[in-house]
Coordinates of C-alpha atoms in Angstrom, one line a residue:
X3 CA 16.7 -16.1 52.4
X4 CA 14.4 -16.5 55.4
X5 CA 13.1 -19.8 53.8
X6 CA 16.7 -21.1 53.5
X7 CA 17.4 -20.3 57.1
X8 CA 14.2 -21.9 58.4
X9 CA 15.0 -25.0 56.3
X10 CA 18.5 -25.2 57.8
X11 CA 17.1 -24.9 61.4
X12 CA 14.6 -27.6 60.7
X13 CA 17.2 -29.9 59.2
X14 CA 19.6 -29.4 62.2
X15 CA 16.8 -30.1 64.6
X16 CA 15.8 -33.3 62.8
X17 CA 19.5 -34.4 62.6
X18 CA 20.1 -33.9 66.3
X19 CA 16.8 -35.5 67.2
X20 CA 17.8 -38.6 65.1
X21 CA 21.2 -38.9 66.7
X22 CA 19.6 -38.6 70.2
X23 CA 17.2 -41.3 69.4
X24 CA 19.9 -43.7 68.0
X25 CA 22.0 -43.1 71.1
X26 CA 19.1 -43.8 73.4
X27 CA 18.4 -47.0 71.5
X28 CA 22.0 -48.2 71.8
X29 CA 22.0 -47.3 75.5
X30 CA 18.8 -49.2 76.1
X31 CA 20.3 -52.3 74.5
X32 CA 23.7 -52.2 76.2
X33 CA 23.1 -50.8 79.6
X34 CA 22.8 -53.2 82.6
X35 CA 19.6 -53.9 84.4
X36 CA 19.2 -51.7 87.4
X37 CA 16.9 -51.8 90.2
X38 CA 13.7 -49.8 90.3
X39 CA 14.9 -47.6 93.1
X40 CA 18.4 -46.7 91.8
X41 CA 17.6 -46.6 88.1
X42 CA 18.6 -44.0 85.6
X43 CA 15.9 -41.9 84.0
X44 CA 16.5 -40.0 80.7
X45 CA 14.2 -37.3 79.6
X46 CA 13.5 -36.9 75.9
X47 CA 12.8 -33.5 74.4
X48 CA 9.2 -32.6 74.4
X49 CA 7.3 -33.3 71.1
X50 CA 5.4 -30.1 71.5
X51 CA 8.6 -28.0 71.3
X52 CA 9.7 -29.8 68.2
X53 CA 6.4 -29.4 66.5
X54 CA 6.3 -25.7 67.4
X55 CA 9.7 -25.2 65.7
X56 CA 8.6 -27.2 62.7
X57 CA 5.4 -25.1 62.4
X58 CA 7.4 -21.9 62.7
X59 CA 9.7 -23.0 59.9
X60 CA 6.8 -23.9 57.6
X61 CA 5.2 -20.5 58.4
X62 CA 8.4 -18.6 57.5
X63 CA 8.7 -20.6 54.3
X64 CA 5.0 -19.9 53.3
X65 CA 5.4 -16.2 54.2
X66 CA 8.5 -15.9 52.1
X67 CA 6.9 -17.7 49.1
X68 CA 3.8 -15.4 49.3
X69 CA 6.1 -12.3 49.5
X70 CA 8.0 -13.4 46.4
X71 CA 4.8 -14.2 44.5
X72 CA 3.3 -10.9 45.4
X73 CA 6.5 -9.0 44.4
X74 CA 6.9 -10.6 41.0
X75 CA 3.3 -11.1 40.1
X76 CA 2.6 -10.4 36.4
X77 CA -0.6 -8.8 35.2
X78 CA -2.6 -10.8 32.7
X79 CA -2.6 -9.5 29.1
X80 CA -5.9 -7.8 28.4
X81 CA -5.4 -6.6 24.8
X82 CA -6.0 -9.9 23.2
X83 CA -7.0 -9.7 19.5
X84 CA -10.6 -10.4 18.6
X85 CA -10.7 -13.7 16.5
X86 CA -13.6 -12.2 14.5
X87 CA -11.5 -9.2 13.5
X88 CA -8.6 -11.4 12.4
X89 CA -11.0 -13.6 10.4
X90 CA -12.4 -10.5 8.7
X91 CA -8.9 -9.2 7.8
X92 CA -8.1 -12.6 6.3
X93 CA -11.2 -12.5 4.2
X94 CA -10.3 -9.0 2.9
X95 CA -6.8 -10.2 2.1
X96 CA -8.2 -13.0 0.0
X97 CA -10.4 -10.6 -1.9
X98 CA -7.5 -8.3 -2.4
X99 CA -5.3 -11.1 -3.7
X100 CA -8.1 -12.1 -6.1
X101 CA -8.4 -8.5 -7.4
X102 CA -4.6 -8.5 -8.0
X103 CA -5.0 -11.5 -10.3
X104 CA -8.1 -10.0 -12.0
X105 CA -6.4 -6.7 -12.8
X106 CA -3.3 -8.4 -14.0
X107 CA -5.1 -10.8 -16.3
X108 CA -7.4 -8.1 -17.7
X109 CA -4.3 -5.8 -18.2
X110 CA -2.6 -8.5 -20.3
X111 CA -5.8 -8.9 -22.3
X112 CA -6.2 -5.2 -23.0
X113 CA -2.5 -5.0 -23.9
X114 CA -3.2 -7.7 -26.5
X115 CA -6.1 -5.6 -27.8
X116 CA -3.8 -2.6 -28.3
X117 CA -1.2 -4.6 -30.3
X118 CA -3.7 -6.6 -32.3
X119 CA -6.0 -3.7 -33.2
X120 CA -3.0 -1.5 -34.1
X121 CA -1.6 -4.2 -36.4
X122 CA -4.9 -5.0 -38.0
X123 CA -6.0 -1.4 -38.6
X124 CA -2.6 -0.5 -40.1
X125 CA -2.7 -3.6 -42.3
X126 CA -6.2 -2.7 -43.5
X127 CA -5.3 0.9 -44.2
X128 CA -2.1 0.1 -46.1
X129 CA -3.9 -2.5 -48.1
X130 CA -6.7 -0.1 -49.1
X131 CA -4.1 2.5 -50.1
X132 CA -2.2 -0.1 -52.2
X133 CA -5.5 -1.1 -53.9
X134 CA -6.3 2.5 -54.6
X135 CA -2.9 3.0 -56.3
X136 CA -3.3 -0.1 -58.4
X137 CA -6.9 0.9 -59.4
X138 CA -5.5 4.1 -60.8
X139 CA -3.6 2.2 -63.5
X140 CA -6.5 0.0 -64.5
X141 CA -9.8 0.6 -66.4
X142 CA -13.0 -1.4 -66.7
X143 CA -14.0 -4.2 -64.4
X144 CA -10.9 -4.4 -62.3
X145 CA -11.1 -0.6 -61.6
X146 CA -14.6 -0.9 -60.1
X147 CA -13.6 -4.0 -58.0
X148 CA -10.5 -2.4 -56.6
X149 CA -12.2 1.0 -56.0
X150 CA -15.1 -0.6 -54.1
X151 CA -12.8 -2.9 -52.1
X152 CA -10.5 0.1 -51.2
X153 CA -13.5 2.2 -50.1
X154 CA -15.0 -0.5 -47.9
X155 CA -11.6 -1.2 -46.3
X156 CA -11.2 2.5 -45.5
X157 CA -14.7 2.6 -44.0
X158 CA -13.9 -0.4 -41.9
X159 CA -10.7 1.1 -40.7
X160 CA -12.5 4.3 -39.8
X161 CA -15.0 2.5 -37.7
X162 CA -12.4 0.5 -35.9
X163 CA -10.3 3.6 -35.3
X164 CA -13.3 5.4 -33.7
X165 CA -13.8 2.5 -31.3
X166 CA -10.1 2.1 -30.5
X167 CA -9.6 5.8 -29.9
X168 CA -12.7 5.9 -27.7
X169 CA -11.5 3.2 -25.3
X170 CA -7.7 3.9 -25.6
X171 CA -6.4 0.3 -24.9
X172 CA -2.9 1.5 -23.9
X173 CA -4.5 3.8 -21.2
X174 CA -6.6 0.9 -20.0
X175 CA -3.5 -1.3 -19.7
X176 CA -1.8 1.4 -17.5
X177 CA -4.9 1.6 -15.3
X178 CA -4.8 -2.1 -14.7
X179 CA -1.1 -2.0 -13.9
X180 CA -1.6 0.7 -11.4
X181 CA -4.6 -1.1 -9.8
X182 CA -2.6 -4.4 -9.5
X183 CA 0.3 -2.6 -7.9
X184 CA -1.9 -0.7 -5.4
X185 CA -3.8 -3.8 -4.5
X186 CA -0.5 -5.6 -3.8
X187 CA 0.5 -2.7 -1.6
X188 CA -2.8 -3.0 0.3
X189 CA -2.3 -6.7 0.7
X190 CA 1.1 -6.1 2.3
X191 CA -0.3 -3.5 4.6
X192 CA -2.9 -5.9 5.9
X193 CA -0.3 -8.6 6.4
X194 CA 1.8 -6.1 8.4
X195 CA -1.3 -5.2 10.5
X196 CA -1.9 -8.8 11.3
X197 CA 1.7 -9.7 12.1
X198 CA 3.0 -6.7 14.0
X199 CA 0.1 -5.3 15.9
X200 CA -3.2 -5.8 17.7
X201 CA -5.9 -5.4 14.9
X202 CA -9.1 -3.8 15.8
X203 CA -12.5 -3.2 14.1
X204 CA -11.2 0.2 12.9
X205 CA -8.5 -1.6 10.9
X206 CA -11.2 -3.7 9.2
X207 CA -13.2 -0.6 8.3
X208 CA -10.2 1.2 7.0
X209 CA -9.2 -1.8 4.8
X210 CA -12.7 -2.1 3.4
X211 CA -12.7 1.6 2.5
X212 CA -9.4 1.3 0.7
X213 CA -10.6 -1.7 -1.3
X214 CA -13.8 0.1 -2.4
X215 CA -11.9 3.3 -3.2
X216 CA -9.5 1.3 -5.5
X217 CA -12.5 -0.4 -7.1
X218 CA -14.0 3.0 -7.9
X219 CA -10.7 4.5 -9.1
X220 CA -9.9 1.7 -11.4
X221 CA -13.1 -0.1 -12.6
X222 CA -12.9 -3.3 -14.5
X223 CA -15.9 -2.9 -16.9
X224 CA -15.8 -0.8 -20.0
X225 CA -19.4 0.1 -20.5
X226 CA -21.0 2.6 -18.2
X227 CA -18.2 3.0 -15.5
X228 CA -15.1 3.4 -17.7
X229 CA -12.9 6.3 -16.8
X230 CA -13.2 9.3 -19.1
X231 CA -10.3 9.2 -21.5
X232 CA -10.5 12.8 -22.6
X233 CA -11.6 14.8 -19.5
X234 CA -12.2 18.5 -19.8
X235 CA -10.1 19.2 -16.6
X236 CA -7.0 17.2 -15.9
X237 CA -6.9 16.2 -12.2
X238 CA -4.7 13.8 -10.2
X239 CA -5.9 10.2 -9.9
X240 CA -7.5 9.6 -6.5
X241 CA -7.5 6.0 -5.2
X242 CA -7.6 6.5 -1.4
X243 CA -10.5 7.1 1.0
X244 CA -10.8 10.2 3.2
X245 CA -8.3 10.1 6.0
X246 CA -9.7 8.8 9.2
X247 CA -9.0 10.1 12.7
X248 CA -6.6 7.8 14.5
X249 CA -8.0 6.0 17.6
X250 CA -4.7 5.1 19.3
X251 CA -2.9 7.7 21.3
X252 CA 0.6 8.0 22.8
X253 CA 1.5 9.9 25.9
X254 CA 5.1 10.9 24.9
X255 CA 6.2 13.3 22.2
X256 CA 5.7 10.6 19.6
X257 CA 8.9 11.6 17.7
X258 CA 7.6 15.0 16.7
X259 CA 9.3 18.4 17.2
X260 CA 8.9 21.9 16.0
X261 CA 11.7 21.5 13.5
X262 CA 10.2 18.4 12.1
X263 CA 6.8 20.1 11.6
X264 CA 8.4 23.0 9.8
X265 CA 10.4 20.6 7.6
X266 CA 7.2 18.7 6.6
X267 CA 5.4 22.0 5.8
X268 CA 8.2 23.0 3.5
X269 CA 8.1 19.6 1.8
X270 CA 4.4 20.0 1.2
X271 CA 5.0 23.4 -0.3
X272 CA 7.6 22.0 -2.7
X273 CA 5.3 19.1 -3.7
X274 CA 2.5 21.4 -4.5
X275 CA 4.5 24.0 -6.4
X276 CA 6.8 21.7 -8.3
X277 CA 6.0 18.0 -8.6
X278 CA 2.2 17.9 -8.7
X279 CA 2.0 21.0 -10.8
X280 CA 4.6 19.8 -13.3
X281 CA 3.0 16.4 -13.8
X282 CA -0.4 18.0 -14.3
X283 CA 1.1 20.3 -16.9
X284 CA 2.6 17.3 -18.7
X285 CA -0.7 15.5 -18.4
X286 CA -2.4 18.3 -20.2
X287 CA 0.1 18.3 -23.0
X288 CA -0.3 14.5 -23.4
X289 CA -4.1 14.9 -23.4
X290 CA -4.0 17.5 -26.2
X291 CA -1.7 15.4 -28.3
X292 CA -3.9 12.4 -27.8
X293 CA -7.0 14.3 -28.8
X294 CA -5.4 15.6 -32.0
X295 CA -4.2 12.1 -33.0
X296 CA -7.5 10.5 -32.0
X297 CA -9.4 12.9 -34.3
X298 CA -6.9 12.9 -37.1
X299 CA -6.8 9.1 -37.6
X300 CA -10.5 8.4 -38.4
X301 CA -10.7 11.7 -40.3
X302 CA -7.9 10.8 -42.6
X303 CA -9.3 7.3 -43.3
X304 CA -12.7 8.9 -44.0
X305 CA -11.1 11.3 -46.4
X306 CA -9.3 8.4 -48.1
X307 CA -12.6 6.5 -48.4
X308 CA -14.2 9.5 -50.1
X309 CA -11.3 9.8 -52.4
X310 CA -11.4 6.2 -53.5
X311 CA -15.1 6.5 -54.1
X312 CA -14.6 9.3 -56.7
X313 CA -11.9 7.4 -58.6
X314 CA -12.7 6.9 -62.3
X315 CA -14.6 10.1 -62.6
X316 CA -13.5 13.5 -64.0
X317 CA -11.6 14.1 -60.8
X318 CA -9.8 10.8 -61.0
X319 CA -6.2 12.1 -60.6
X320 CA -7.0 14.1 -57.4
X321 CA -9.2 11.4 -56.1
X322 CA -6.4 8.9 -56.4
X323 CA -3.9 11.1 -54.8
X324 CA -6.3 11.8 -51.9
X325 CA -7.1 8.2 -51.5
X326 CA -3.5 7.0 -51.4
X327 CA -1.9 9.8 -49.4
X328 CA -4.7 10.1 -46.8
X329 CA -4.5 6.4 -46.2
X330 CA -0.8 6.4 -45.7
X331 CA -1.0 9.4 -43.4
X332 CA -3.7 7.7 -41.4
X333 CA -1.5 4.7 -40.9
X334 CA 1.3 7.0 -39.6
X335 CA -1.0 8.8 -37.2
X336 CA -2.4 5.6 -35.9
X337 CA 1.1 4.2 -35.3
X338 CA 2.1 7.4 -33.4
X339 CA -1.0 7.3 -31.2
X340 CA -1.3 3.7 -30.3
X341 CA 2.2 2.5 -31.0
X342 CA 3.6 5.4 -29.0
X343 CA 0.9 4.7 -26.3
X344 CA 0.1 8.3 -25.8
X345 CA -2.9 7.4 -23.7
X346 CA -0.7 5.4 -21.4
X347 CA 1.6 8.4 -21.0
X348 CA -1.3 10.6 -20.0
X349 CA -2.5 8.0 -17.4
X350 CA 1.0 7.7 -16.1
X351 CA 1.3 11.5 -15.6
X352 CA -2.1 11.6 -13.9
X353 CA -1.2 8.7 -11.6
X354 CA 2.1 10.3 -10.6
X355 CA 0.3 13.6 -9.8
X356 CA -2.1 11.5 -7.7
X357 CA 0.9 9.9 -5.8
X358 CA 2.1 13.4 -4.9
X359 CA -1.4 14.5 -3.9
X360 CA -1.6 11.5 -1.6
X361 CA 1.7 12.5 0.0
X362 CA 0.4 16.0 0.5
X363 CA -2.8 14.9 2.2
X364 CA -1.0 12.4 4.4
X365 CA 1.5 15.0 5.7
X366 CA -1.2 17.7 6.1
X367 CA -3.5 15.3 8.0
X368 CA -0.6 14.6 10.5
X369 CA 0.2 18.3 10.8
X370 CA -3.4 19.3 11.3
X371 CA -3.8 16.8 14.1
X372 CA -3.2 19.0 17.2
X373 CA -2.9 16.0 19.5
X374 CA 0.7 14.9 18.9
X375 CA -0.1 11.5 20.5
X376 CA -2.6 10.7 17.7
X377 CA -0.1 11.3 14.8
X378 CA 2.1 8.8 13.2
X379 CA 5.5 8.4 14.9
X380 CA 7.5 11.4 13.7
X381 CA 10.8 9.7 13.1
X382 CA 9.2 6.8 11.2
X383 CA 7.1 9.3 9.2
X384 CA 10.1 11.3 8.2
X385 CA 11.9 8.2 7.0
X386 CA 8.8 7.1 5.1
X387 CA 8.6 10.4 3.3
X388 CA 12.3 10.3 2.5
X389 CA 12.0 6.8 1.0
X390 CA 8.9 7.8 -1.1
X391 CA 10.8 10.7 -2.5
X392 CA 14.0 8.8 -3.1
X393 CA 16.0 10.9 -0.7
X394 CA 18.1 10.4 2.4
X395 CA 17.1 12.0 5.7
X396 CA 19.9 14.6 5.3
X397 CA 18.8 15.3 1.7
X398 CA 15.2 15.8 2.9
X399 CA 16.4 18.3 5.5
X400 CA 18.5 20.1 2.9
X401 CA 15.5 20.4 0.6
X402 CA 13.3 21.9 3.3
X403 CA 16.1 24.4 4.2
X404 CA 16.5 25.4 0.6
X405 CA 12.7 25.8 0.2
X406 CA 12.5 28.0 3.3
X407 CA 15.3 30.3 1.9
X408 CA 14.3 30.5 -1.8
X409 CA 10.5 30.0 -1.5
X410 CA 8.8 29.7 -4.8
X411 CA 12.0 30.4 -6.7
X412 CA 13.4 26.9 -5.9
X413 CA 14.3 25.0 -9.0
X414 CA 14.6 21.5 -7.3
X415 CA 11.9 19.0 -7.4
X416 CA 11.0 17.1 -4.2
X417 CA 11.0 13.6 -5.8
X418 CA 14.2 12.0 -7.1
X419 CA 12.5 8.9 -8.3
X420 CA 10.5 10.2 -11.3

């Protein structure tokens, strides 16, 4: 405002000075010549006074400008992302994308193993049983040829079944599916970190730890590092690193309250008592069934091979019955095990139990952090837990309230997804 007033003062002075000068010029041209003694004398305004007014206006304008600049001065942004950190995160993203394709391709390959081996072994077993039945109606040369062929085919089926039951192709396929899905999830997390935040070196270390943890949980090779297909103790799958202490801190309440903490504690209790425990129980059942079928298949083909070997002797009727019936039963058992993908079912239960274990550890790590400012935002964390369990926010609160009233007697599971 002061600058505008000074500009108007200067303009009026310049305008009046110009008019005065033009009037003087016209007067000098039109006025008559006078004598030196009686002449008119006109005094012009002093130039020092005009210059002083002009300087005063410029000073006011400069003072006003400096005041505005000082009042609305913006602080420079200091939290600029480190280009090296961004470059490292992009390199990790490329490695993660490559692992997604690797696990996807290997999963398809091992799925083909399962179907081809199942079809081939069943075909060999049924062919051997058919040849054993035909051999029982023949004597002489054809009997020996059919008996020998049937025995060799049973022995070949036994060896192939031992290898197939050891590696469990259907379980390998489920491992690769889980690995591809988790690597895709990690890829999206890194993209979110790059697009919506200020990535730091701790983000790079955390991403590296997650990649290495996934590599350890779902290895690609079969020899040496393959996961145990028949473990003595059934435990949830673990594909995440140890939770790190958060570096960033907020000064406000960070969305947490006493009611939210109690709600999360009740959710953890339900997850431990119901969801995780139930999937571990189902995993133990699937493992027992898979063990029985894995032993029964090769055992039956071996018995059938022994039966066909004794065909044509004094025990020919019983040998023929054992050779044919055992071979047919081996084909049924093999179909139940690998056609029904019992190994995949066991891995699915183990992976689901691991998912709930991860939720438990994530909630507990936030609750155990005494500094509320270092936790995840409470409102966002509650929404994330509700989405992972397939519930609404009101449904999550109702579950926590029901758990606090009934305790261990609650019949409801925390998850509505599976």
